[in-house]
Amino acid sequence: MSLISVRDLSVAFGGTRVLEDVSFDIAEGEVLGVVGESGSGKSMTALAIMGLLPMGGTAAGRIDFEGRDVLALPEREMQRLRGARMAMIFQEPMASLNPVLTVGEQIAEVLRRHRGLDRRAAHAEAIALLKLVEIAAAERRVDEYPHQLSGGMRQRAMIAIALACRPRLLIADEPTTALDATVQAGILDLLRGLRRELGMAVLLITHDLGVVSDICERVVVMYAGRVAETGPAAAIFDGPAHPYTRALLAAIPRLEGPIGALPAIDGVVPAPADFPSGCRFAPRCAHARPACDAAPPPLRALPSGTAAACIRAEEIA
Amino acid sequence: MLRYAAGRLLAALPVLLIVSLLSFGIVWIVPGDVAAEMAGPTATAEELARLRERLGLTRPWHEQLVGWYGALLQGDLGESILLRQGVAAAIVERLPVTLSLTFTALAIAFVAGTALGTLAAVRAGKAADRAAMGTALIGFSIPDFWLGLVFVYVFAVVLGWLPTGGYVPFATDPLGWARSMLLPAATLALAQMGLFARMTRAAMLEVLQQDYIRTARAKGMPGWIVVGKHALRNALIPVVTVAGIACGVLLGGAVVIESVFSLPGVGRLIVGAIQRRDYPVIQGGLLLTATIFVLVNLVVDLLYATLDPRIRHGRR
C-alpha cells in the first residue's frame, strides 16, 4: 500500500486553475522525483500536500496520507501531521530559517511540540540531529544564529529540523538549487544516506534531471499544471514518450561526445491564465497536430513502461 | 555585545557635550540683558549688579564656561532665583512624577499599539483590521489636552473611579500611584499607541510574507506561536527603533498633561521657569530632558541588538 496517494488534485486561485488532475503515489521508503520547468506546478503540488497553499488558494481532489485524506482534515489535525509525519525543506535555506532564533531553538521547538521533550532534552537532541546531518562542531553551532552559518550548513540545519520527528514523508523543494555545485553534491549524498538510514519516503522536486537519475526510483514530469509523463526513472530515461520529456532530456549537457549547440525548448511555460484548452505543451511542441488542441490528452500507459499524456506518443517514439 | 554597548555609549557622549554647550549658551543667545529680564522692570541698579554677580555674568565667558562645566560635573546646576532652591534639587524633587508619567505612557502605548497592530496584520483586510486601524487613527488625531479633560470628566467627575489629578509617590502608596497615573498616562499614550499600531501592522505584514514563517507552519507550529514568536520578534525590530523617538514626543507631551492633571512634574517646572525667566532652571531642564532622551535611545539601541542577533555580531 502506498504511503501517500494523490488523486485528481487541482488547485485554483479564484477562477484560475494552476494545477489540474494531478495524480501519483509514493510507496513507503520510495523516492519520487517531480521535474519540470519553473511554473509547472511542482511547488504548488508540494504545498497542497502540506496544507500550506498561499492565501486564496483552494485544493480539490484527494490526498490520502497514511489512510487519511489531508485535504479534508481540519487545520488543528494538519498541525499534528506537519513537522511530525510529513516534513518539508525549501529552496532558500537562508530565507527559510528565522534570523532571530538560534539554530538549536528552531530544531528544539519541533521536538518540544511533537515529541513532548522538555527544554534540556530537546537541546541535547538538537545537537544529536546536527551531528546526524554531519555539521561539524555541533555543540557550538547549536547556539549560533542562521547568519553565522554557510549556505550548505543552513540547508543541513533545515534538514535537521525536518527530520527531528522522523517523518514518513520528506518533501524537498529544490533543496540544492540555491547552493554551489560542490555543496549540492554533499547535500544530495546526505539526503540519500538519511533516506536509507531512516527509511522515509522522499518527494524530491527539482528541475535538474541529473539529480533525478541519481537518486529517484520513479519520476513525475509536470508541465503547466498537469502531469505530462510518469513512470520508473529507468523507463523515463531510456524511453521517454512525451515530447516534453524528450526535450527536457535533450537539454541536459553531456560530458562525452562532440561539443555542439545545446538544444533548448523554444518559448516559456504559459501563465496559468493563458493555459491552452487542449494539450498545454502543443504551442511549443514540434510534433503538434490540430487534434492536439481539441482536449487535454489523458495519461495513457505505454509499452515503454511509462504513462504519457500525448495522443501521438506511439507515432513519434 | 559588550563592545557594541560600549560603542553606543561612546557615540552618545558628543551629543551630551553639544547639549550641555547649548544649555550654557542660552544665556548668551537671548536678546538683551538676562539679569534685567530676570529681575523685572522694578529692579534697582544695585539689585541688578547683585544678580549679575550671583549669575557670574561679570566674569569673562571662558571663565563662565569652565565654571559651568566644573559645577556640572559636581551635579550643581546653579540656584533658582525664584524658587530659592538649588536647580538640581528642584528637578530631582519633580523628576519621579515626569518619569512615572512618561514611562507608564510608553508602556501603555507600546503594549496596546503592538497588540492592535498585530491583530490588524493577522486579520488584514477584514473587519478587525479596519476596527484596529480606525482606533489607531482616532488615537492619532485627538488632541491630548482635550482627551485629558474628557477623561477627567468621565472617569473622575461622573464615575468617580479615579482621582481628578495630583500625584501619589510610588513608595508611599503603590496602588494610589497607579490610580494617579492611569488617566494622565493613558491620555498621553493614545497618540503614540496609534503610531505603534501602524508601524507594527506594516512590519508584521511584511514579516508574515517571509519564507521562515512558512517554515514555522511547515513545522506544525500552531498559529499563535507562528505569529507571537516567529513573526512578532522580527516585526518588533523596526517598532523598537521608533520607541526612542516616541519617548521624546512623550517627554514633550508630558508638559501639557502635567498641567491638565495638576501633576507637580519637571514639565510644569520648566514652563513656570520660562514664564518667569528663571534661566538656571531653564538651563537645567533642557540639559535633563536631552539627557533622558539620549539615555532612552541608548537603551533602544541595546534592545535592538538583543532582538536582532545580526546587529549584535556587527553584520548588516
mmCIF file of C-alpha atoms in Angstrom, chain A residues 17-190:
data_model
loop_
_atom_site.group_PDB
_atom_site.id
_atom_site.type_symbol
_atom_site.label_atom_id
_atom_site.label_comp_id
_atom_site.label_asym_id
_atom_site.label_seq_id
_atom_site.Cartn_x
_atom_site.Cartn_y
_atom_site.Cartn_z
ATOM 1 C CA ARG A 17 -6.637 26.782 -12.089
ATOM 2 C CA VAL A 18 -2.885 26.435 -11.616
ATOM 3 C CA LEU A 19 -2.986 22.662 -11.085
ATOM 4 C CA GLU A 20 -5.272 20.121 -12.758
ATOM 5 C CA ASP A 21 -5.850 16.360 -12.474
ATOM 6 C CA VAL A 22 -2.536 15.616 -10.797
ATOM 7 C CA SER A 23 -2.327 12.008 -9.602
ATOM 8 C CA PHE A 24 0.584 9.944 -8.297
ATOM 9 C CA ASP A 25 1.525 7.562 -5.482
ATOM 10 C CA ILE A 26 4.570 7.254 -3.289
ATOM 11 C CA ALA A 27 5.284 3.947 -1.580
ATOM 12 C CA GLU A 28 6.857 3.692 1.903
ATOM 13 C CA GLY A 29 10.551 4.496 1.607
ATOM 14 C CA GLU A 30 10.347 5.384 -2.088
ATOM 15 C CA VAL A 31 11.994 8.414 -3.696
ATOM 16 C CA LEU A 32 9.778 10.135 -6.242
ATOM 17 C CA GLY A 33 11.209 12.899 -8.400
ATOM 18 C CA VAL A 34 8.937 15.668 -9.643
ATOM 19 C CA VAL A 35 10.510 17.542 -12.542
ATOM 20 C CA GLY A 36 9.518 20.381 -14.821
ATOM 21 C CA GLU A 37 10.387 23.983 -15.643
ATOM 22 C CA SER A 38 9.554 26.884 -13.348
ATOM 23 C CA GLY A 39 5.812 27.471 -13.324
ATOM 24 C CA SER A 40 4.886 23.846 -13.993
ATOM 25 C CA GLY A 41 3.172 23.456 -10.613
ATOM 26 C CA LYS A 42 5.753 21.333 -8.760
ATOM 27 C CA SER A 43 5.921 23.525 -5.649
ATOM 28 C CA MET A 44 2.158 24.063 -5.633
ATOM 29 C CA THR A 45 1.695 20.280 -5.527
ATOM 30 C CA ALA A 46 4.038 20.043 -2.543
ATOM 31 C CA LEU A 47 2.351 22.924 -0.698
ATOM 32 C CA ALA A 48 -1.068 21.369 -1.315
ATOM 33 C CA ILE A 49 0.118 18.127 0.308
ATOM 34 C CA MET A 50 1.441 20.085 3.320
ATOM 35 C CA GLY A 51 -1.756 22.137 3.549
ATOM 36 C CA LEU A 52 0.321 25.297 3.159
ATOM 37 C CA LEU A 53 -1.133 26.799 -0.019
ATOM 38 C CA PRO A 54 -0.642 30.577 -0.276
ATOM 39 C CA MET A 55 -3.568 32.835 0.694
ATOM 40 C CA GLY A 56 -6.543 32.426 -1.618
ATOM 41 C CA GLY A 57 -5.545 29.005 -2.931
ATOM 42 C CA THR A 58 -8.049 26.146 -2.750
ATOM 43 C CA ALA A 59 -7.318 22.485 -3.415
ATOM 44 C CA ALA A 60 -9.765 19.865 -4.722
ATOM 45 C CA GLY A 61 -9.389 16.129 -5.222
ATOM 46 C CA ARG A 62 -7.962 13.676 -2.681
ATOM 47 C CA ILE A 63 -4.611 13.370 -0.953
ATOM 48 C CA ASP A 64 -4.600 10.194 1.148
ATOM 49 C CA PHE A 65 -1.680 10.146 3.563
ATOM 50 C CA GLU A 66 -1.382 7.160 5.904
ATOM 51 C CA GLY A 67 -5.013 6.387 5.143
ATOM 52 C CA ARG A 68 -6.457 9.864 5.803
ATOM 53 C CA ASP A 69 -7.483 12.496 3.271
ATOM 54 C CA VAL A 70 -5.377 15.501 4.308
ATOM 55 C CA LEU A 71 -7.472 17.876 2.188
ATOM 56 C CA ALA A 72 -10.430 17.091 4.447
ATOM 57 C CA LEU A 73 -8.506 17.348 7.737
ATOM 58 C CA PRO A 74 -9.152 20.364 9.973
ATOM 59 C CA GLU A 75 -6.170 22.732 10.440
ATOM 60 C CA ARG A 76 -5.599 21.520 14.012
ATOM 61 C CA GLU A 77 -5.135 17.935 12.795
ATOM 62 C CA MET A 78 -2.862 19.088 9.982
ATOM 63 C CA GLN A 79 -0.650 20.852 12.522
ATOM 64 C CA ARG A 80 -0.101 17.478 14.207
ATOM 65 C CA LEU A 81 0.964 15.894 10.912
ATOM 66 C CA ARG A 82 3.202 18.729 9.731
ATOM 67 C CA GLY A 83 6.714 18.523 11.058
ATOM 68 C CA ALA A 84 5.905 15.152 12.627
ATOM 69 C CA ARG A 85 4.628 12.696 9.984
ATOM 70 C CA MET A 86 5.406 14.827 6.919
ATOM 71 C CA ALA A 87 8.090 17.499 6.728
ATOM 72 C CA MET A 88 9.363 19.884 4.099
ATOM 73 C CA ILE A 89 12.602 21.644 3.196
ATOM 74 C CA PHE A 90 12.800 24.596 0.868
ATOM 75 C CA GLN A 91 14.886 26.160 -1.841
ATOM 76 C CA GLU A 92 16.370 29.141 0.021
ATOM 77 C CA PRO A 93 17.964 27.935 3.247
ATOM 78 C CA MET A 94 18.814 31.491 4.340
ATOM 79 C CA ALA A 95 15.312 32.874 3.949
ATOM 80 C CA SER A 96 13.738 29.715 5.353
ATOM 81 C CA LEU A 97 15.397 29.973 8.762
ATOM 82 C CA ASN A 98 14.212 32.556 11.280
ATOM 83 C CA PRO A 99 17.042 35.118 11.597
ATOM 84 C CA VAL A 100 16.378 35.980 15.248
ATOM 85 C CA LEU A 101 16.269 32.459 16.691
ATOM 86 C CA THR A 102 19.247 30.150 17.226
ATOM 87 C CA VAL A 103 19.510 27.072 15.051
ATOM 88 C CA GLY A 104 19.133 24.941 18.169
ATOM 89 C CA GLU A 105 15.930 26.689 19.201
ATOM 90 C CA GLN A 106 14.445 26.200 15.751
ATOM 91 C CA ILE A 107 15.135 22.461 15.957
ATOM 92 C CA ALA A 108 14.205 22.076 19.622
ATOM 93 C CA GLU A 109 10.859 23.769 19.077
ATOM 94 C CA VAL A 110 9.683 20.899 16.848
ATOM 95 C CA LEU A 111 10.845 18.312 19.379
ATOM 96 C CA ARG A 112 9.010 20.048 22.206
ATOM 97 C CA ARG A 113 5.841 20.378 20.172
ATOM 98 C CA HIS A 114 5.577 16.940 18.588
ATOM 99 C CA ARG A 115 7.662 14.693 20.819
ATOM 100 C CA GLY A 116 6.910 16.454 24.098
ATOM 101 C CA LEU A 117 10.571 16.757 25.096
ATOM 102 C CA ASP A 118 11.488 19.244 27.817
ATOM 103 C CA ARG A 119 13.863 22.134 27.151
ATOM 104 C CA ARG A 120 17.053 20.278 28.128
ATOM 105 C CA ALA A 121 16.244 17.050 26.336
ATOM 106 C CA ALA A 122 15.242 18.980 23.218
ATOM 107 C CA HIS A 123 18.532 20.893 23.243
ATOM 108 C CA ALA A 124 20.519 17.667 23.578
ATOM 109 C CA GLU A 125 18.504 16.051 20.790
ATOM 110 C CA ALA A 126 19.069 19.139 18.607
ATOM 111 C CA ILE A 127 22.823 18.586 18.929
ATOM 112 C CA ALA A 128 22.363 14.912 18.009
ATOM 113 C CA LEU A 129 20.340 15.947 14.946
ATOM 114 C CA LEU A 130 23.025 18.426 13.848
ATOM 115 C CA LYS A 131 25.510 15.566 14.089
ATOM 116 C CA LEU A 132 23.150 13.370 12.064
ATOM 117 C CA VAL A 133 23.216 15.931 9.231
ATOM 118 C CA GLU A 134 27.009 15.990 9.538
ATOM 119 C CA ILE A 135 27.517 19.520 10.840
ATOM 120 C CA ALA A 136 30.950 19.801 12.446
ATOM 121 C CA ALA A 137 31.220 21.231 15.975
ATOM 122 C CA ALA A 138 27.507 20.684 16.519
ATOM 123 C CA GLU A 139 27.808 21.611 20.232
ATOM 124 C CA ARG A 140 28.904 25.104 19.226
ATOM 125 C CA ARG A 141 26.721 25.508 16.140
ATOM 126 C CA VAL A 142 23.554 24.669 18.034
ATOM 127 C CA ASP A 143 23.648 28.041 19.804
ATOM 128 C CA GLU A 144 24.526 30.056 16.711
ATOM 129 C CA TYR A 145 22.206 32.080 14.518
ATOM 130 C CA PRO A 146 21.482 31.323 10.842
ATOM 131 C CA HIS A 147 23.641 34.228 9.610
ATOM 132 C CA GLN A 148 26.686 32.653 11.267
ATOM 133 C CA LEU A 149 26.338 29.513 9.127
ATOM 134 C CA SER A 150 27.340 28.882 5.496
ATOM 135 C CA GLY A 151 24.688 28.174 2.859
ATOM 136 C CA GLY A 152 25.298 24.435 2.905
ATOM 137 C CA MET A 153 25.210 24.327 6.705
ATOM 138 C CA ARG A 154 21.925 26.212 6.728
ATOM 139 C CA GLN A 155 20.341 23.660 4.413
ATOM 140 C CA ARG A 156 21.716 20.907 6.656
ATOM 141 C CA ALA A 157 20.122 22.668 9.617
ATOM 142 C CA MET A 158 16.827 22.807 7.690
ATOM 143 C CA ILE A 159 17.119 19.069 7.060
ATOM 144 C CA ALA A 160 17.766 18.539 10.786
ATOM 145 C CA ILE A 161 14.540 20.439 11.565
ATOM 146 C CA ALA A 162 12.621 18.369 9.015
ATOM 147 C CA LEU A 163 13.975 15.065 10.303
ATOM 148 C CA ALA A 164 13.579 15.903 14.003
ATOM 149 C CA CYS A 165 10.472 13.752 14.382
ATOM 150 C CA ARG A 166 11.494 11.060 11.872
ATOM 151 C CA PRO A 167 8.731 11.852 9.347
ATOM 152 C CA ARG A 168 7.445 9.140 6.991
ATOM 153 C CA LEU A 169 7.454 11.615 4.114
ATOM 154 C CA LEU A 170 10.050 14.285 3.383
ATOM 155 C CA ILE A 171 9.216 16.849 0.730
ATOM 156 C CA ALA A 172 12.335 18.520 -0.634
ATOM 157 C CA ASP A 173 11.524 21.515 -2.858
ATOM 158 C CA GLU A 174 14.642 22.192 -4.950
ATOM 159 C CA PRO A 175 16.866 21.695 -1.898
ATOM 160 C CA THR A 176 20.121 22.293 -3.764
ATOM 161 C CA THR A 177 19.183 24.906 -6.360
ATOM 162 C CA ALA A 178 20.477 27.863 -4.344
ATOM 163 C CA LEU A 179 23.765 26.163 -3.418
ATOM 164 C CA ASP A 180 27.216 25.822 -5.008
ATOM 165 C CA ALA A 181 27.840 22.695 -7.098
ATOM 166 C CA THR A 182 30.200 21.085 -4.571
ATOM 167 C CA VAL A 183 27.813 21.809 -1.712
ATOM 168 C CA GLN A 184 24.913 20.419 -3.783
ATOM 169 C CA ALA A 185 26.612 17.054 -4.085
ATOM 170 C CA GLY A 186 27.148 16.948 -0.320
ATOM 171 C CA ILE A 187 23.502 17.709 0.438
ATOM 172 C CA LEU A 188 22.289 15.077 -2.052
ATOM 173 C CA ASP A 189 24.636 12.468 -0.578
ATOM 174 C CA LEU A 190 23.291 13.333 2.846
#
